[in-house]
PDB file of C-alpha atoms and ligand atoms in Angstrom:
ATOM      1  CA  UNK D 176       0.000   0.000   0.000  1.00  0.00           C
ATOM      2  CA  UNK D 177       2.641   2.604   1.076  1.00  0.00           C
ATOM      3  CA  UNK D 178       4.778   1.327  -1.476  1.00  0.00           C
ATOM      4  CA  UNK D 179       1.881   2.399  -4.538  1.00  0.00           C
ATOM      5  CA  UNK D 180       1.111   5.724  -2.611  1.00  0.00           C
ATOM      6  CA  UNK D 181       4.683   6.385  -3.096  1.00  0.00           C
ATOM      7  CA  UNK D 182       4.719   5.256  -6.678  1.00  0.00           C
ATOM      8  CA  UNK D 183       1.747   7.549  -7.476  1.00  0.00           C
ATOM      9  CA  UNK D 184       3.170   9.961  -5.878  1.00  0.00           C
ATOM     10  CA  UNK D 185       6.151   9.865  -8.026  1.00  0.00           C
ATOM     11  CA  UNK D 186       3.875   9.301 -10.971  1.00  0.00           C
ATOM     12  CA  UNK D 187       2.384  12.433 -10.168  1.00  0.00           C
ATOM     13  CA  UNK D 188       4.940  14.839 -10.016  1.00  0.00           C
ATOM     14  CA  UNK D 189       7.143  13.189 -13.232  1.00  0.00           C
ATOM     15  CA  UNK D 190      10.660  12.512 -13.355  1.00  0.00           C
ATOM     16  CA  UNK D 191      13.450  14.937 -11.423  1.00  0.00           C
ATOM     17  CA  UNK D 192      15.106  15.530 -14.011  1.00  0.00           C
ATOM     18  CA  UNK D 193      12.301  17.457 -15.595  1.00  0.00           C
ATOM     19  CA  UNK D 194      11.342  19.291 -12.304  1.00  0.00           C
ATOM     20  CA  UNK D 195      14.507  20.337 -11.108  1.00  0.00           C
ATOM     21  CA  UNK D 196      14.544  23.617 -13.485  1.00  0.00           C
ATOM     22  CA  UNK D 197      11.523  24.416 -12.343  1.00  0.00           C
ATOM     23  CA  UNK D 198      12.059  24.036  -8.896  1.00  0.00           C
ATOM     24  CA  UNK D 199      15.002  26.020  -8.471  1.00  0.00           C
ATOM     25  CA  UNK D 200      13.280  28.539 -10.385  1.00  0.00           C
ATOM     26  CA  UNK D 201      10.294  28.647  -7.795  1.00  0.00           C
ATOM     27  CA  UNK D 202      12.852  28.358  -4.665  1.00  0.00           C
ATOM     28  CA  UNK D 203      14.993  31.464  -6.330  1.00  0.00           C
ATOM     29  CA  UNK D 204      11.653  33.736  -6.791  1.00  0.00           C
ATOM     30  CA  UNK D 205      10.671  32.382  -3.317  1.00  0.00           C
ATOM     31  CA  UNK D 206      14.188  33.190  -1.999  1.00  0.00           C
ATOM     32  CA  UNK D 207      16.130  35.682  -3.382  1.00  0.00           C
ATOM     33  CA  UNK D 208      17.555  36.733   0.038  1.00  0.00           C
ATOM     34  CA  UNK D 209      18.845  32.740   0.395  1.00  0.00           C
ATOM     35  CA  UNK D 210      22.515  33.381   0.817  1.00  0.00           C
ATOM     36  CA  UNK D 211      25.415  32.033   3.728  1.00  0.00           C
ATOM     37  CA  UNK D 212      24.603  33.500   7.031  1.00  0.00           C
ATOM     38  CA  UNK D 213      28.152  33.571   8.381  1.00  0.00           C
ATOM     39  CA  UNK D 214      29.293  37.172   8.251  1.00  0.00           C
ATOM     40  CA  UNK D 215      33.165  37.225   6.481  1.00  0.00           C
ATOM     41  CA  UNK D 216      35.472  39.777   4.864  1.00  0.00           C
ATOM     42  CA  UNK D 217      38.164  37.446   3.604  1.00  0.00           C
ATOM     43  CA  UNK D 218      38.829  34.326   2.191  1.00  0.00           C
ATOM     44  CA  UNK D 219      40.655  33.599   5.480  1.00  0.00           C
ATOM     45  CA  UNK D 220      37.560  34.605   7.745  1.00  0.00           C
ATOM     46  CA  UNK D 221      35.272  32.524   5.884  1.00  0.00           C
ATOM     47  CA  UNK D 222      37.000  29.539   6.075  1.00  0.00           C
ATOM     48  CA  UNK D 223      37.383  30.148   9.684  1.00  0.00           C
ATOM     49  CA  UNK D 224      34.189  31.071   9.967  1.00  0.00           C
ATOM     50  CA  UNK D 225      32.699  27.625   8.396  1.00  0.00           C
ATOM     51  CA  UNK D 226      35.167  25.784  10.550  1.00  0.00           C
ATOM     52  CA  UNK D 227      33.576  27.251  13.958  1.00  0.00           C
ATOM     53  CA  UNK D 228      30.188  26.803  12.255  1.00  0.00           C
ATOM     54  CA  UNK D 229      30.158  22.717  13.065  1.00  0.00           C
ATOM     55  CA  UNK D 230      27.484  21.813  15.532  1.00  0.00           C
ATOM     56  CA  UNK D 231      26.611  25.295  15.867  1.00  0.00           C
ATOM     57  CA  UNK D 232      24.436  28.102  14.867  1.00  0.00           C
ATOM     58  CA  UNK D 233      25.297  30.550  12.492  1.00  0.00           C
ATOM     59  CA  UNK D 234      24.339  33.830  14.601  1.00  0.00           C
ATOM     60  CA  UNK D 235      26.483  32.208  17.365  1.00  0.00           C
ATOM     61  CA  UNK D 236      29.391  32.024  15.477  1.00  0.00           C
ATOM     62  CA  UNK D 237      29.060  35.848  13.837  1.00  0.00           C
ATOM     63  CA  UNK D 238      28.930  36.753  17.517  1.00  0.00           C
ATOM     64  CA  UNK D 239      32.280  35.440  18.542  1.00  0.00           C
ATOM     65  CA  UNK D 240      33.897  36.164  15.143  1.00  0.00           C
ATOM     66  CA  UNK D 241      32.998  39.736  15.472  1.00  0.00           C
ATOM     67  CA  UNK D 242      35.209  39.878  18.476  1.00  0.00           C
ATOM     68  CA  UNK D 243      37.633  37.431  17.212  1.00  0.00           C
ATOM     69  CA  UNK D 244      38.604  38.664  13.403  1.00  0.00           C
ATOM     70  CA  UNK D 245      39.457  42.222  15.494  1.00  0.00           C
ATOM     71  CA  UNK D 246      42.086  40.372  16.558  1.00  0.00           C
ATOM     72  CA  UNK D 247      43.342  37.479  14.136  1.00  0.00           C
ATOM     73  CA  UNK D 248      43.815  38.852  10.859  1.00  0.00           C
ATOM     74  CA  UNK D 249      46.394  36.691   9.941  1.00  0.00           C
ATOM     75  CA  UNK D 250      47.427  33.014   9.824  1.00  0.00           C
ATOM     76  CA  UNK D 251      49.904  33.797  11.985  1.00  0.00           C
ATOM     77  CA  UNK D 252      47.985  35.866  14.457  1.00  0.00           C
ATOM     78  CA  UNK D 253      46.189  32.437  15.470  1.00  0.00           C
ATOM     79  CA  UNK D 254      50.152  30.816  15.994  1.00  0.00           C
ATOM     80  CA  UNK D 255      51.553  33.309  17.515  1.00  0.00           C
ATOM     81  CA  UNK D 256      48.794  32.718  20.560  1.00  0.00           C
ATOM     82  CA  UNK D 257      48.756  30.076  23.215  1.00  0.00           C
ATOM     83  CA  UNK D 258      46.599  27.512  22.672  1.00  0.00           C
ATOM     84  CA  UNK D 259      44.681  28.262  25.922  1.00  0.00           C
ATOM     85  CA  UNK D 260      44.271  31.514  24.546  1.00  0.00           C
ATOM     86  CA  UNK D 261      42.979  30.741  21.145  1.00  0.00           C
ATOM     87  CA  UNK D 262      40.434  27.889  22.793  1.00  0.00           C
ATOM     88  CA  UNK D 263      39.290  31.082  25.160  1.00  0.00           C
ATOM     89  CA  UNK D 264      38.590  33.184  21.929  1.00  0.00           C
ATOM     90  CA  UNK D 265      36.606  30.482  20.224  1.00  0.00           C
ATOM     91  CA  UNK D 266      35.097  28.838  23.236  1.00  0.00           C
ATOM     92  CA  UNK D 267      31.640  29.882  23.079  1.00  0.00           C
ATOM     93  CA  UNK D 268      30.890  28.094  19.594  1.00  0.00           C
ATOM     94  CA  UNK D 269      31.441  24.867  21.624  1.00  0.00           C
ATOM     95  CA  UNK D 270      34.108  21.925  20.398  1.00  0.00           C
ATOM     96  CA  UNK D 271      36.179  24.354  21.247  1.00  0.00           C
ATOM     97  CA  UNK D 272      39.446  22.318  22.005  1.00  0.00           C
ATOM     98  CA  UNK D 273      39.324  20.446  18.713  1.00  0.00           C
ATOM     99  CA  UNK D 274      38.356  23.368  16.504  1.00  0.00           C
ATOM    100  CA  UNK D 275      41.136  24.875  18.046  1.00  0.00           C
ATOM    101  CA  UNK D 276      43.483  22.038  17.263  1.00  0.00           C
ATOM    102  CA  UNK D 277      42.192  21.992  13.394  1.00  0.00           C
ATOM    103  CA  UNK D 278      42.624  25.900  13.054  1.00  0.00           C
ATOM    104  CA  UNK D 279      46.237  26.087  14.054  1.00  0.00           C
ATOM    105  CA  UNK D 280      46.778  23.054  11.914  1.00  0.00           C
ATOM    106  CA  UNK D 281      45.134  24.520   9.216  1.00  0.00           C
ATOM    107  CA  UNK D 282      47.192  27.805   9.702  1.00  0.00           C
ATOM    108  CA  UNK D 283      50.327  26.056   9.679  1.00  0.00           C
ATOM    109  CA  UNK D 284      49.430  24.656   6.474  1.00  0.00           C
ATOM    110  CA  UNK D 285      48.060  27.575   4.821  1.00  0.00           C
ATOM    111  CA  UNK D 286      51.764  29.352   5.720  1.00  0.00           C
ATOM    112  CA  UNK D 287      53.893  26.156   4.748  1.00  0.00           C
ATOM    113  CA  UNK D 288      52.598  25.131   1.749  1.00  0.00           C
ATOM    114  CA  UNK D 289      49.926  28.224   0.248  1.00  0.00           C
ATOM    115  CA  UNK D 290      51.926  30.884   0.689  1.00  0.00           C
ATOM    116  CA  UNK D 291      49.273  32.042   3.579  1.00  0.00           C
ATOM    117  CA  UNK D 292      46.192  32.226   1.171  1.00  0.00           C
ATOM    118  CA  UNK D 293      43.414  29.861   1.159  1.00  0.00           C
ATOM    119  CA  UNK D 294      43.104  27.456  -1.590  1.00  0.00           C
ATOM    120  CA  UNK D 295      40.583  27.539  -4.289  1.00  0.00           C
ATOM    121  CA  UNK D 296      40.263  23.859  -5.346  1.00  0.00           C
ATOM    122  CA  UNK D 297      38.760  21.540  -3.362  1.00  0.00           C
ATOM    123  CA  UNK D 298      41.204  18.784  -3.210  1.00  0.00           C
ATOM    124  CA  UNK D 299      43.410  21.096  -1.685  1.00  0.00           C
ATOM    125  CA  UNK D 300      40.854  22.423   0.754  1.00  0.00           C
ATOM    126  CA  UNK D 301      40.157  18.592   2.161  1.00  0.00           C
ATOM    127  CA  UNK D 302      44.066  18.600   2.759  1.00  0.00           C
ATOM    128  CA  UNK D 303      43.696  21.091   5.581  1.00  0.00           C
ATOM    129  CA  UNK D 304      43.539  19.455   8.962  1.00  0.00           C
ATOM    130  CA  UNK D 305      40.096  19.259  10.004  1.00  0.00           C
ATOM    131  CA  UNK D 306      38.592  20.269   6.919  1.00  0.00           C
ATOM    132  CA  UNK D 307      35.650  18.241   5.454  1.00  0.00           C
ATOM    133  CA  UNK D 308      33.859  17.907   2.330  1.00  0.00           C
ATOM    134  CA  UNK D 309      31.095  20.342   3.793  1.00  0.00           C
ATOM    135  CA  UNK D 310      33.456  22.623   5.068  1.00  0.00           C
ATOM    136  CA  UNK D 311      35.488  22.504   1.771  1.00  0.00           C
ATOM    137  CA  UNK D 312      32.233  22.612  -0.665  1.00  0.00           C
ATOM    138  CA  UNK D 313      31.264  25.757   1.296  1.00  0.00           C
ATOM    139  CA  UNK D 314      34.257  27.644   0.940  1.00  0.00           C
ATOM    140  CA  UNK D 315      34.589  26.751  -2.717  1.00  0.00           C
ATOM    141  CA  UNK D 316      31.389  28.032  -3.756  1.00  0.00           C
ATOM    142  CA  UNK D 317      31.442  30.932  -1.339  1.00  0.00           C
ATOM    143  CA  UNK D 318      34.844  32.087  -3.405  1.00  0.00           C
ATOM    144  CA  UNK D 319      32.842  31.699  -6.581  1.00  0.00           C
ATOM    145  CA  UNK D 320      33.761  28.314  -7.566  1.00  0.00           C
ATOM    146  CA  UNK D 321      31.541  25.661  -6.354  1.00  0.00           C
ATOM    147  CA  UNK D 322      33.102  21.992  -6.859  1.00  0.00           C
ATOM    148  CA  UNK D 323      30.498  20.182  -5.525  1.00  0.00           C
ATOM    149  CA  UNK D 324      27.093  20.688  -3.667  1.00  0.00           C
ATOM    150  CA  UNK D 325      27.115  21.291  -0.110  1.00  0.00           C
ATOM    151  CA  UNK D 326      24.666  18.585   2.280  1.00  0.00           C
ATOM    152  CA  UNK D 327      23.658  19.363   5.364  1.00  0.00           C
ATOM    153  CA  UNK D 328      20.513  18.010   7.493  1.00  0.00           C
ATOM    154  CA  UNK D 329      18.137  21.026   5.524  1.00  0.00           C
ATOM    155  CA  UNK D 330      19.434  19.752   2.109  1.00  0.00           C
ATOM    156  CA  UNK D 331      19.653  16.239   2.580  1.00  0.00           C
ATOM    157  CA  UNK D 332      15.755  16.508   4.163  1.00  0.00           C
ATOM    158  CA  UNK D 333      14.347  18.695   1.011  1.00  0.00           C
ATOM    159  CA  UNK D 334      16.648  16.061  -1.368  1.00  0.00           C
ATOM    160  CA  UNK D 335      14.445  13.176   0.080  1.00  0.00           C
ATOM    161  CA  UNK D 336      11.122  14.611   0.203  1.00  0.00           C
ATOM    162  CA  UNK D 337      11.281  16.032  -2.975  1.00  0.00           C
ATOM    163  CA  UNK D 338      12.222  12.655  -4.261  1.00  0.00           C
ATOM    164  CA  UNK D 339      16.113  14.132  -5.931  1.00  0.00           C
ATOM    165  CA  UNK D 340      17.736  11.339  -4.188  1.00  0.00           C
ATOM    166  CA  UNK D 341      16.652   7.955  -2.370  1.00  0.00           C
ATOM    167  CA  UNK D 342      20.192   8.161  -0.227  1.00  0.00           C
ATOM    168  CA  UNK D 343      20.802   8.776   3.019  1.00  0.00           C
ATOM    169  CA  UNK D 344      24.499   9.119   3.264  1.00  0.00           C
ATOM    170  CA  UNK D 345      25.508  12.753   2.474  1.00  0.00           C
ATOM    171  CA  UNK D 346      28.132  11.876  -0.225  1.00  0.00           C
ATOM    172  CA  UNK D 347      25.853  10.009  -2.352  1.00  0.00           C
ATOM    173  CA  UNK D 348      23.236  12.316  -1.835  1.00  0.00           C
ATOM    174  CA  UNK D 349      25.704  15.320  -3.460  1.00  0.00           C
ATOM    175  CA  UNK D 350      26.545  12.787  -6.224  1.00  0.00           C
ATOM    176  CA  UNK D 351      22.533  12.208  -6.756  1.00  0.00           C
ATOM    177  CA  UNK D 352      22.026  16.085  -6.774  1.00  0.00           C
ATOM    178  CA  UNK D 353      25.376  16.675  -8.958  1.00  0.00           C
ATOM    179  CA  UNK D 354      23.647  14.998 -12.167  1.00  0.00           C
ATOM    180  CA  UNK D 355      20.430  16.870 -12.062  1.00  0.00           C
ATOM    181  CA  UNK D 356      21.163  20.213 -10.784  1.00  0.00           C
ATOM    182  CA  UNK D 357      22.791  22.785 -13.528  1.00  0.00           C
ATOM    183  CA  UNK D 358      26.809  23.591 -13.151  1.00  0.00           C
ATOM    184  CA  UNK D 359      25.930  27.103 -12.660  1.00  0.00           C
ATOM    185  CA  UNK D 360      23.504  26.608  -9.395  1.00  0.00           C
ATOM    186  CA  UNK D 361      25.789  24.576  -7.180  1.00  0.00           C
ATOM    187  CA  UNK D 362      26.632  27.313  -5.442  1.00  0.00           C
ATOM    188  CA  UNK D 363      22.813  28.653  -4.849  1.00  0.00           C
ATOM    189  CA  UNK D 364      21.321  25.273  -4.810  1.00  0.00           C
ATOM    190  CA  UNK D 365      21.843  24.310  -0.978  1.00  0.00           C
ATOM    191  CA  UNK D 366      21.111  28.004   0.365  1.00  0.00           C
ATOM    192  CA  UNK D 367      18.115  27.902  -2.018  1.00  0.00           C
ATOM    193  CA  UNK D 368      17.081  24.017   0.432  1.00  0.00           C
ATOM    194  CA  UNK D 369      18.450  25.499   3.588  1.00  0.00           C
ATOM    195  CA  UNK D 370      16.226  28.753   3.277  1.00  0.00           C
ATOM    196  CA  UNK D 371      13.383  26.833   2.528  1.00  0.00           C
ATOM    197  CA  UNK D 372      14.006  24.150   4.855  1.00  0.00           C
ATOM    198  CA  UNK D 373      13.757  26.937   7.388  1.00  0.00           C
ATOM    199  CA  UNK D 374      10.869  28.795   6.434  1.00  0.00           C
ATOM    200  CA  UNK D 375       8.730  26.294   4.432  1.00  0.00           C
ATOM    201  CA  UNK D 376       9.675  22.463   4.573  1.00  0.00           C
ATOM    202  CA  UNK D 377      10.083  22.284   8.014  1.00  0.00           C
ATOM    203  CA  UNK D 378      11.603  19.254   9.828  1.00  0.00           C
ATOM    204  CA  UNK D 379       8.638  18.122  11.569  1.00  0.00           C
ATOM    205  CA  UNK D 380       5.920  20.124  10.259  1.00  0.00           C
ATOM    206  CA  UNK D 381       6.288  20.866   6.564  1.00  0.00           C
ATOM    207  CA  UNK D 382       3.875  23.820   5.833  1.00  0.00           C
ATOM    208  CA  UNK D 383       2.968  22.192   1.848  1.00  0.00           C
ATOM    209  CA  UNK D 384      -0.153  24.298   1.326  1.00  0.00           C
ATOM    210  CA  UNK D 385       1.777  27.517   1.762  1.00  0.00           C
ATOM    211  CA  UNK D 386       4.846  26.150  -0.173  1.00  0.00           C
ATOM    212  CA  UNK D 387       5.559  27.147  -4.187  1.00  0.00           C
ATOM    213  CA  UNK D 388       7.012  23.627  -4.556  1.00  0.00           C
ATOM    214  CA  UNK D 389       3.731  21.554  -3.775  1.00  0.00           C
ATOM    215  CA  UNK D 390       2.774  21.341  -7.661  1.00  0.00           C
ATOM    216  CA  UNK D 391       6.706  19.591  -7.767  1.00  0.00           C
ATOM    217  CA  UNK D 392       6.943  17.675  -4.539  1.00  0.00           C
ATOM    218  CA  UNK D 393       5.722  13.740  -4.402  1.00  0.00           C
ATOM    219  CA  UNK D 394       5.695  14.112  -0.693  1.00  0.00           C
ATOM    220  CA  UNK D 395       3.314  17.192  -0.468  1.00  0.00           C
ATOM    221  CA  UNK D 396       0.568  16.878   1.350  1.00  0.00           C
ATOM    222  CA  UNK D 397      -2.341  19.052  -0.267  1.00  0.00           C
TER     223      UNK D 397
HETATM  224  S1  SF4 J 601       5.382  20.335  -0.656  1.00  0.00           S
HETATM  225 FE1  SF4 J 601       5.663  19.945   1.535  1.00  0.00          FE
HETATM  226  S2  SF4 J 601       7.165  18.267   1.679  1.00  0.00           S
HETATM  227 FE2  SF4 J 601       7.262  19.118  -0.413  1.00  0.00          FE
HETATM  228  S3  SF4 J 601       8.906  20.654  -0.325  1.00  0.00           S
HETATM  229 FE3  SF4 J 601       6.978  21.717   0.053  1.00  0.00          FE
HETATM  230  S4  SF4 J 601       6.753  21.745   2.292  1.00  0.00           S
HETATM  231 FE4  SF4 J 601       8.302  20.195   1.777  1.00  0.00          FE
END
């Protein structure tokens, strides 16, 4: 029985590859705000920025970086600390002893082998201690050149309801969304889910008669 609803439901809506234009069309009308909500000036601040971002909220993380980016301008700036210093300064995003641990790594390598800048690519990116796909995929895009789609809970939520991807782990889920979704929106694509995810598609109480996506979505509900 569930099994046929499903199918109908899929029936219904057509294949993703025909609604995925239209759906990031909708989310972009719906969302032209959608954008990263960590606040950043440099390539060096966003990266640390996304790096204090695990297991944390965005607004918590502006509010320490506010104070924190005053003072660390430079790779060096977070060396030249102690580490019970540095773990102070970051402490309030939480994990704060091994975020600590992966941002002086990462410093170190940024000065020993990129000349101090952050990388562009993201096979270079994944080399920095403590830097995963997520973290990389977001700083690629958020320089302008997306390698890859970011997944986090929203996107990997809004991915399975809208029927994009039957996965559950978040690297086939990117590889899913990488054949369907154009070149040119990887980098909107997952703020375009998040936003939504936030407003609309809500974890536990989806709001599908108020969303511009039911028309689209085999798991709506009106
Ligand atoms: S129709 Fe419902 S389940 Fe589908 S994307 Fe919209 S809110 Fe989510």
């Amino acid at each position: 029985m569930a099994r046929s609803y499903v199918y109908e439901a899929r029936k219904r809506v057509g294949p993703k590859r025909e609604r995925i234009r239209p759906i990031i069309a909708r989310l972009k009308a719906e969302h032209a705000d959608a954008a990263i909500a960590l606040r950043f000036r440099s390539p060096l601040e966003l990266l640390v920025s996304v790096m204090l971002s695990a297991q944390t909220t965005d607004v918590n993380v502006n509010r320490v970086t506010e104070r924190l980016f005053a003072k660390y301008r430079r790779p060096e700036d977070y060396l030249e600390v102690s580490v019970d210093e540095l773990e102070r300064d970051i402490y309030q995003t939480g994990f704060f002893r091994q975020k600590t641990k992966s941002i002086r790594g990462t410093m170190k390598m940024l000065l020993e082998e990129f000349d101090g800048d952050v990388p562009r690519r993201l096979d270079e990116l994944l080399r920095l201690p403590g830097v995963a796909r997520k973290t990389a995929n977001v700083v690629a895009a958020e320089l302008g050149e997306p390698q890859g789609i970011v997944v986090d809970t929203h996107v990997r939520r809004l991915s399975q309801r809208l029927g994009l991807t039957r996965q559950d782990d978040p690297v086939k889920i990117e590889r899913d969304l990488q054949r369907i979704v154009p070149r040119h929106d990887w980098g909107i694509f997952p703020h375009l889910l998040i936003w939504h995810g936030r407003r609309v598609c809500i974890a536990r109480s989806p709001q599908c008669a108020q969303c511009v996506l039911n028309q689209l979505c085999p798991s709506s509900r009106v």
